[in-house]
Amino acid sequence: MSNPDIKVKDISRKTGQLFTLETKDLPKLPYPYEDWEEPPIEELSEEKRAKYETNLDGIMNVQVPVPKTDEEKEQLVARFLIGLRKLLSKDSNWTFLRPLMLSLDNCVKCNTCSEACPIFEASGRAEIYRPLFRSDILRRLVNKYIRPGGKLTAKFTGADIDLNWETVSRLAQLAYRCTLCRRCAQTCPMGCDNGLLSREIRKLFSQEMGIAPSELHKDGTIKQLTTGSSTGITPLALADLMEFTEEDGEERTGMSCKIPFDKSGADILLIHNAGEFLSWPENIQAFAIIFEAAGLSWTLSSDFVGYDSVNYGLFYDDTQYARVTLKHAETARKLGVKKVVLGECGHAHKAAMAIGDRIWLGESNVPRESCMATLEDIVLNGKIKVDPERNYFPVTLHDPCNMTRSMGIVEPQRRVLRKICPQFREMTPHGVHNYCCGGGSGFAIMQSNNFPSWRSMVSGRKKMAQILNAFTREELDPKVNKYVCAPCSNCKGQIRDLLNYYDAWERCHIQYSGLVELIANCMTDAKEGFIEWDEFH
Amino acid sequence: MVAIQYLTIISVVVAFAAMIIKALRYAMAPQSMRWELYPVPHEKGKAEYGGSYLEELDWWTKPRQKDLFNELKEMAAEVILLKGVFHYNKRAWCSSWPFHFGLYLCIGWLVLLLLGAIAESTGVRVAAYGGAVWQILYYLTAGFGYAGLVLSGGGALGLLIWRSSDAAMRKFSSPIDYFNLVFFVVVAAVTLAAHLTADPGHAAMRSYVHAMITLVPVREVGTLLMLEIILISLLIMWIPLTRMSHFVAKYFLYHSVRWEDEPNKRGSKLDQVLQAQLARKIGWGAPHIDSEKTWGEAVTENTKHE
Ligand code: SF4
Ligand code: SF4
Ligand code: SF4
């Protein structure tokens, strides 16, 4: 390992980049990638480095501006400390204070969590990516600078850390080297949650210091709350787009692909991740032909924000999260639907159903259901006719962590796959013990600077290995088409990037898409060939 | 009463007070957002694979099916066998289980000493001879004591060796972690030595407890026993002041976070509690937040979009 000796207190080291990832340290991928040589990660330009802090690992996904003077640095550190106090305040952080206190106070430093973290493992066990490394910085800062007498006892209690601009700026970057997948939390004997702590750090930076990745904030929630969608699609543009999607869907399937909008009093309000409108219109089409064929009473909304289930606030900012989710609640209430069905998007599920459970209050509390449950009912209760032989190719399933680990939605999608895909097989491990795709917590949409390389090489590495391991050597032959089912828009984006990065279509003919595409592909009323292998990737 | 008796009383009072304060801190923290983590053991018929009621079509129309027996079973396996540690960190379990199980036995030992002391105050004799019940109590006390001390002392020693020999563990261990473990090892060793040499049947210890509950001055105790009592008193007081009282927090970590998946229903008590939270002042200072507003105002008005 290139940098084995980094200690928590080195985070405040005054000079230089704390760590440089050497690609030779990365663990080998399985067959047929044993000989795959990783190119070094691109260095950021001098100009970028002068403008933004890259003093953690030289990777950039959150833009932390370099302060111009020492005085500015001091002010920022003071601001951070104010934020830290607010994080521990019943008013400013009632939303997560209890879980935060519990995870801060009770870690016994047993390192069990390290073995569960895909990023730590796939980086070749780089110290700075150890789950405990990040949480312990926060813990030490709280114990030393907030708790009474903290400075006096710091050495004895292990709160050995210095608070300076280097600590603050590196911590901001470190909070974005975790996908919030919570796999570590599952193994913690105490129940402490390093994912939660990463998210709390992100919140402090966003809610107090205005520091957050532009893809999540400026071009994410802010854009969504001003234009209606984080993709920038306005309600007007949406109407045009859907007209084309309907026509194309009908041509493709020979079935009615009506996409109803704003049908007041419909039973179901279906909300998609707006990423599908642009990148995966076949997902929208598949939902439409399935729901129509099953005779459901359903609608989409063209209400401001109501057509985009994305809620990046979930990843970094409680206030932005609440603003977006309350818009969704408002849309559902106004339409008078019986329930909201969340489309194939893991984080949207969690935002509206699990966390949203505590903020869709009173009249706004319209029931929410996972599309996995809706689709299971349709497929298993024979509401549409299917011919599984049309899906006669190897299929494996990626479990979006938000849906499984954080919500317990595990079996419906499997029951569907077992029925319609004769060659379905699991990844190891799977279900609630799955590995994140590596694009979690907003990583999948962060496409700038050198971050995409890191995301493919490090945070997505375990998933790539799992995908390869799901197929036999014979099946990995490019003559056999294979399918990774990823019923989550973010995960799909990440898996698309992974397969591209590793050239997996050319090398192994591995393709990806969602669950509804597989259902549409085997509907006997539809034309054959909904899945267009060459087109999809 | 003599000085060490006062010390014992102070230690018990401090320990209880510290634990109650700790529990209250968590209990009184505001109702938070949901942040459960699966598997959740009370999900009837689904816990085994980590499923939840959210898998159901129209889940809100169906009666909530909770399997409290399974939750209890899971808790028991966690408390008694440290199931999670066994599953995910066998190296730690080899020392951690004997340590914890030994401590349970030690607590049992103290309880049995107390029972014996109460019995003796009614005039019976808890001894190796005499009534069958008192004989059993006598042997049980000694058995719990010796087994508990050996296991907890050995476990603490094992943890100490692990912490100081494993590079990753060493990196995250602070003086207080070593101090705590050494403290346990010393207390266990001194207590064992005291009983093996001066009080093999634990009778002297029982009469000390007897003196404590009847608030009379204790008769002369030997040096080793005196040292044992001082150390145990200090330890009882020290544990709740440190991270070692995680058993209090663990209850909340599991029941109010990890396994807390109670759905909020319209008009419910929970709904009212949550509505009330929205009146709290938001306070955050970033440009997109109006720090003077309440949560309710700040997140519904969309006032600032910087
Ligand atoms: S597993 Fe839990 S207690 Fe152990 S080091 Fe990780 S967070 Fe701390
Ligand atoms: S939440 Fe996931 S990525 Fe983050 S530290 Fe835990 S295991 Fe690693
Ligand atoms: S992107 Fe997908 S796999 Fe990754 S954290 Fe989100 S839901 Fe989980």
CSV table of C-alpha atoms in Angstrom, one decimal, chain A residues 6-258:
chain,number,residue,atom,x,y,z
A,6,ILE,CA,-2.0,8.2,7.6
A,7,LYS,CA,-3.5,8.9,11.0
A,8,VAL,CA,-6.7,10.7,11.9
A,9,LYS,CA,-4.8,13.7,13.2
A,10,ASP,CA,-2.9,14.1,9.9
A,11,ILE,CA,-6.1,15.6,8.6
A,12,SER,CA,-4.9,18.9,9.9
A,13,ARG,CA,-1.5,18.6,8.3
A,14,LYS,CA,-0.6,22.0,6.9
A,15,THR,CA,0.9,21.2,3.6
A,16,GLY,CA,0.2,19.0,0.6
A,17,GLN,CA,-2.2,16.5,-0.6
A,18,LEU,CA,-2.9,13.9,2.1
A,19,PHE,CA,-3.1,10.9,-0.1
A,20,THR,CA,-2.7,9.9,-3.7
A,21,LEU,CA,-4.4,6.8,-5.0
A,22,GLU,CA,-2.0,4.5,-6.9
A,23,THR,CA,-3.9,2.4,-9.3
A,24,LYS,CA,-1.5,-0.5,-8.8
A,25,ASP,CA,-2.9,-0.8,-5.3
A,26,LEU,CA,-6.4,-1.6,-6.5
A,27,PRO,CA,-7.5,-5.2,-6.1
A,28,LYS,CA,-7.7,-7.3,-9.3
A,29,LEU,CA,-11.0,-7.7,-11.0
A,30,PRO,CA,-12.3,-11.3,-11.8
A,31,TYR,CA,-12.3,-13.0,-15.2
A,32,PRO,CA,-12.0,-11.8,-17.9
A,33,TYR,CA,-10.5,-8.7,-16.4
A,34,GLU,CA,-7.5,-10.1,-14.6
A,35,ASP,CA,-5.2,-8.4,-17.0
A,36,TRP,CA,-7.1,-5.1,-17.0
A,37,GLU,CA,-4.6,-2.2,-16.5
A,38,GLU,CA,-6.1,0.9,-14.8
A,39,PRO,CA,-4.7,4.1,-16.2
A,40,PRO,CA,-3.7,6.6,-13.5
A,41,ILE,CA,-6.4,9.0,-12.5
A,42,GLU,CA,-6.1,12.3,-14.4
A,43,GLU,CA,-4.5,15.1,-12.4
A,44,LEU,CA,-6.6,18.3,-12.1
A,45,SER,CA,-5.3,21.3,-13.9
A,46,GLU,CA,-3.2,23.9,-12.1
A,47,GLU,CA,-5.9,26.4,-12.6
A,48,LYS,CA,-8.5,24.1,-10.9
A,49,ARG,CA,-6.1,23.4,-8.1
A,50,ALA,CA,-5.5,27.0,-7.5
A,51,LYS,CA,-9.2,27.7,-7.3
A,52,TYR,CA,-10.5,24.7,-5.4
A,53,GLU,CA,-9.1,22.7,-2.5
A,54,THR,CA,-7.8,19.3,-3.6
A,55,ASN,CA,-5.7,18.7,-0.5
A,56,LEU,CA,-7.3,15.4,0.4
A,57,ASP,CA,-6.7,13.0,-2.5
A,58,GLY,CA,-6.6,15.2,-5.6
A,59,ILE,CA,-10.1,14.0,-6.6
A,60,MET,CA,-12.8,16.6,-7.1
A,61,ASN,CA,-16.5,16.3,-6.7
A,62,VAL,CA,-17.3,18.9,-4.2
A,63,GLN,CA,-16.0,22.3,-5.0
A,64,VAL,CA,-14.4,23.9,-1.9
A,65,PRO,CA,-13.1,27.3,-2.8
A,66,VAL,CA,-9.5,28.1,-1.7
A,67,PRO,CA,-9.6,31.0,0.7
A,68,LYS,CA,-7.5,34.0,-0.3
A,69,THR,CA,-6.2,35.1,3.0
A,70,ASP,CA,-5.4,33.7,6.4
A,71,GLU,CA,-8.1,35.8,7.8
A,72,GLU,CA,-10.6,34.3,5.5
A,73,LYS,CA,-9.5,30.9,6.5
A,74,GLU,CA,-10.0,31.8,10.2
A,75,GLN,CA,-13.5,33.0,9.4
A,76,LEU,CA,-14.3,29.8,7.7
A,77,VAL,CA,-13.1,27.7,10.5
A,78,ALA,CA,-15.1,29.8,12.9
A,79,ARG,CA,-18.1,29.3,10.7
A,80,PHE,CA,-17.6,25.6,10.7
A,81,LEU,CA,-17.5,25.6,14.5
A,82,ILE,CA,-20.8,27.4,14.5
A,83,GLY,CA,-22.2,24.8,12.2
A,84,LEU,CA,-21.0,22.0,14.4
A,85,ARG,CA,-22.9,23.5,17.3
A,86,LYS,CA,-26.0,23.8,15.2
A,87,LEU,CA,-25.7,20.2,14.2
A,88,LEU,CA,-26.0,19.4,17.9
A,89,SER,CA,-28.9,21.7,18.5
A,90,LYS,CA,-32.5,20.5,19.1
A,91,ASP,CA,-33.9,23.3,16.9
A,92,SER,CA,-31.5,23.4,14.0
A,93,ASN,CA,-31.1,19.7,13.7
A,94,TRP,CA,-34.2,18.1,15.3
A,95,THR,CA,-34.5,16.0,12.1
A,96,PHE,CA,-31.5,13.8,12.9
A,97,LEU,CA,-30.2,14.9,16.3
A,98,ARG,CA,-31.0,11.6,18.1
A,99,PRO,CA,-29.4,9.2,15.6
A,100,LEU,CA,-26.4,11.6,15.3
A,101,MET,CA,-25.8,11.7,19.1
A,102,LEU,CA,-26.1,8.0,19.3
A,103,SER,CA,-23.6,7.3,16.5
A,104,LEU,CA,-21.2,9.9,17.8
A,105,ASP,CA,-21.2,8.8,21.4
A,106,ASN,CA,-21.1,5.0,21.1
A,107,CYS,CA,-18.5,3.8,18.7
A,108,VAL,CA,-16.1,1.4,20.4
A,109,LYS,CA,-13.5,1.7,17.6
A,110,CYS,CA,-13.6,-2.0,16.8
A,111,ASN,CA,-13.2,-1.5,13.1
A,112,THR,CA,-15.8,-4.1,12.2
A,113,CYS,CA,-17.3,-1.6,9.8
A,114,SER,CA,-14.1,-1.3,7.7
A,115,GLU,CA,-14.5,-4.8,6.3
A,116,ALA,CA,-18.0,-4.0,5.1
A,117,CYS,CA,-17.2,-0.8,3.1
A,118,PRO,CA,-16.9,-1.3,-0.6
A,119,ILE,CA,-14.9,1.9,-1.0
A,120,PHE,CA,-12.3,1.0,1.6
A,121,GLU,CA,-11.9,-2.5,0.2
A,122,ALA,CA,-11.8,-1.5,-3.4
A,123,SER,CA,-9.3,1.3,-2.9
A,124,GLY,CA,-6.8,-1.3,-1.7
A,125,ARG,CA,-7.7,-0.4,1.9
A,126,ALA,CA,-6.6,3.2,1.7
A,127,GLU,CA,-6.7,4.6,5.3
A,128,ILE,CA,-8.5,7.8,4.5
A,129,TYR,CA,-11.4,5.8,3.0
A,130,ARG,CA,-11.9,3.7,6.1
A,131,PRO,CA,-15.4,4.4,7.5
A,132,LEU,CA,-14.1,5.0,10.9
A,133,PHE,CA,-11.4,7.5,9.7
A,134,ARG,CA,-14.1,10.0,8.6
A,135,SER,CA,-16.4,9.5,11.5
A,136,ASP,CA,-13.6,9.8,14.0
A,137,ILE,CA,-12.6,13.2,12.7
A,138,LEU,CA,-16.1,14.5,13.4
A,139,ARG,CA,-16.2,12.7,16.7
A,140,ARG,CA,-12.9,14.1,17.8
A,141,LEU,CA,-13.9,17.7,16.8
A,142,VAL,CA,-17.1,17.4,18.7
A,143,ASN,CA,-15.4,16.0,21.8
A,144,LYS,CA,-12.6,18.5,21.8
A,145,TYR,CA,-14.2,21.7,20.6
A,146,ILE,CA,-17.8,21.4,21.7
A,147,ARG,CA,-17.9,19.2,24.8
A,148,PRO,CA,-17.1,21.0,28.1
A,149,GLY,CA,-13.5,20.4,29.1
A,150,GLY,CA,-12.8,18.7,25.8
A,151,LYS,CA,-9.5,20.4,25.2
A,152,LEU,CA,-8.2,19.5,28.6
A,153,THR,CA,-8.9,15.8,28.3
A,154,ALA,CA,-8.4,15.5,24.5
A,155,LYS,CA,-5.1,13.6,24.7
A,156,PHE,CA,-6.5,11.0,27.2
A,157,THR,CA,-9.9,10.5,25.6
A,158,GLY,CA,-8.5,10.3,22.0
A,159,ALA,CA,-10.0,13.6,20.8
A,160,ASP,CA,-6.5,14.3,19.5
A,161,ILE,CA,-7.1,16.6,16.5
A,162,ASP,CA,-6.4,20.2,15.5
A,163,LEU,CA,-9.1,22.4,14.0
A,164,ASN,CA,-7.7,24.5,11.2
A,165,TRP,CA,-8.7,25.2,7.6
A,166,GLU,CA,-6.9,22.0,6.4
A,167,THR,CA,-9.1,19.9,8.7
A,168,VAL,CA,-12.3,21.7,7.6
A,169,SER,CA,-11.6,21.6,3.9
A,170,ARG,CA,-10.4,18.0,3.9
A,171,LEU,CA,-13.4,16.9,5.9
A,172,ALA,CA,-15.7,18.5,3.3
A,173,GLN,CA,-14.1,16.4,0.6
A,174,LEU,CA,-14.0,13.3,2.7
A,175,ALA,CA,-17.7,13.5,3.3
A,176,TYR,CA,-18.0,12.9,-0.5
A,177,ARG,CA,-16.0,9.7,-0.6
A,178,CYS,CA,-18.8,7.7,0.9
A,179,THR,CA,-22.0,6.7,-1.0
A,180,LEU,CA,-24.1,6.7,2.2
A,181,CYS,CA,-24.9,3.0,1.3
A,182,ARG,CA,-25.0,2.1,5.0
A,183,ARG,CA,-23.5,-1.3,4.5
A,184,CYS,CA,-21.0,-0.5,7.3
A,185,ALA,CA,-23.9,0.3,9.7
A,186,GLN,CA,-25.4,-3.1,9.2
A,187,THR,CA,-22.3,-4.7,10.6
A,188,CYS,CA,-21.7,-2.4,13.5
A,189,PRO,CA,-22.2,-4.2,16.7
A,190,MET,CA,-23.3,-1.0,18.4
A,191,GLY,CA,-25.6,0.2,15.7
A,192,CYS,CA,-23.5,3.2,14.9
A,193,ASP,CA,-23.9,4.5,11.3
A,194,ASN,CA,-21.0,6.0,9.5
A,195,GLY,CA,-23.2,6.7,6.5
A,196,LEU,CA,-25.4,8.9,8.7
A,197,LEU,CA,-22.3,10.7,10.0
A,198,SER,CA,-21.1,11.4,6.4
A,199,ARG,CA,-24.5,12.8,5.6
A,200,GLU,CA,-24.4,15.0,8.8
A,201,ILE,CA,-21.1,16.4,7.8
A,202,ARG,CA,-22.4,17.2,4.3
A,203,LYS,CA,-25.4,18.9,5.9
A,204,LEU,CA,-23.2,21.1,8.1
A,205,PHE,CA,-21.2,22.2,5.0
A,206,SER,CA,-24.3,22.9,2.9
A,207,GLN,CA,-26.7,24.3,5.5
A,208,GLU,CA,-24.2,26.5,7.3
A,209,MET,CA,-21.3,27.2,4.8
A,210,GLY,CA,-23.1,26.9,1.5
A,211,ILE,CA,-20.6,24.3,0.3
A,212,ALA,CA,-22.1,21.4,-1.7
A,213,PRO,CA,-21.3,19.7,-5.1
A,214,SER,CA,-22.8,21.9,-7.8
A,215,GLU,CA,-24.5,18.8,-9.3
A,216,LEU,CA,-26.5,18.3,-6.1
A,217,HIS,CA,-27.2,21.9,-5.2
A,218,LYS,CA,-27.0,24.6,-7.9
A,219,ASP,CA,-27.7,22.2,-10.7
A,220,GLY,CA,-29.8,19.9,-8.5
A,221,THR,CA,-32.3,21.0,-5.9
A,222,ILE,CA,-32.0,24.7,-6.8
A,223,LYS,CA,-32.7,24.0,-10.4
A,224,GLN,CA,-35.5,21.6,-9.5
A,225,LEU,CA,-37.2,24.2,-7.3
A,226,THR,CA,-36.8,26.9,-9.9
A,227,THR,CA,-37.5,25.1,-13.2
A,228,GLY,CA,-39.5,22.1,-12.0
A,229,SER,CA,-36.8,19.5,-12.6
A,230,SER,CA,-33.2,18.9,-11.8
A,231,THR,CA,-32.8,18.0,-15.5
A,232,GLY,CA,-34.0,21.5,-16.4
A,233,ILE,CA,-37.1,20.0,-18.2
A,234,THR,CA,-39.9,22.5,-17.7
A,235,PRO,CA,-43.6,21.5,-17.7
A,236,LEU,CA,-43.8,22.8,-21.2
A,237,ALA,CA,-40.9,20.9,-22.6
A,238,LEU,CA,-42.2,17.8,-20.9
A,239,ALA,CA,-45.4,17.8,-22.9
A,240,ASP,CA,-43.4,17.8,-26.2
A,241,LEU,CA,-41.1,15.2,-25.0
A,242,MET,CA,-43.9,12.9,-23.9
A,243,GLU,CA,-45.7,13.2,-27.2
A,244,PHE,CA,-42.6,11.8,-28.9
A,245,THR,CA,-42.2,9.1,-26.2
A,246,GLU,CA,-45.8,7.9,-26.7
A,247,GLU,CA,-45.4,7.7,-30.5
A,248,ASP,CA,-42.1,5.9,-30.3
A,249,GLY,CA,-43.5,3.5,-27.6
A,250,GLU,CA,-46.5,2.6,-29.7
A,251,GLU,CA,-44.4,2.0,-32.8
A,252,ARG,CA,-42.0,-0.1,-30.8
A,253,THR,CA,-44.5,-2.3,-29.1
A,254,GLY,CA,-47.6,-2.1,-31.3
A,255,MET,CA,-49.6,-1.4,-28.2
A,256,SER,CA,-51.3,1.6,-26.7
A,257,CYS,CA,-48.6,3.7,-25.0
A,258,LYS,CA,-50.8,6.5,-23.6
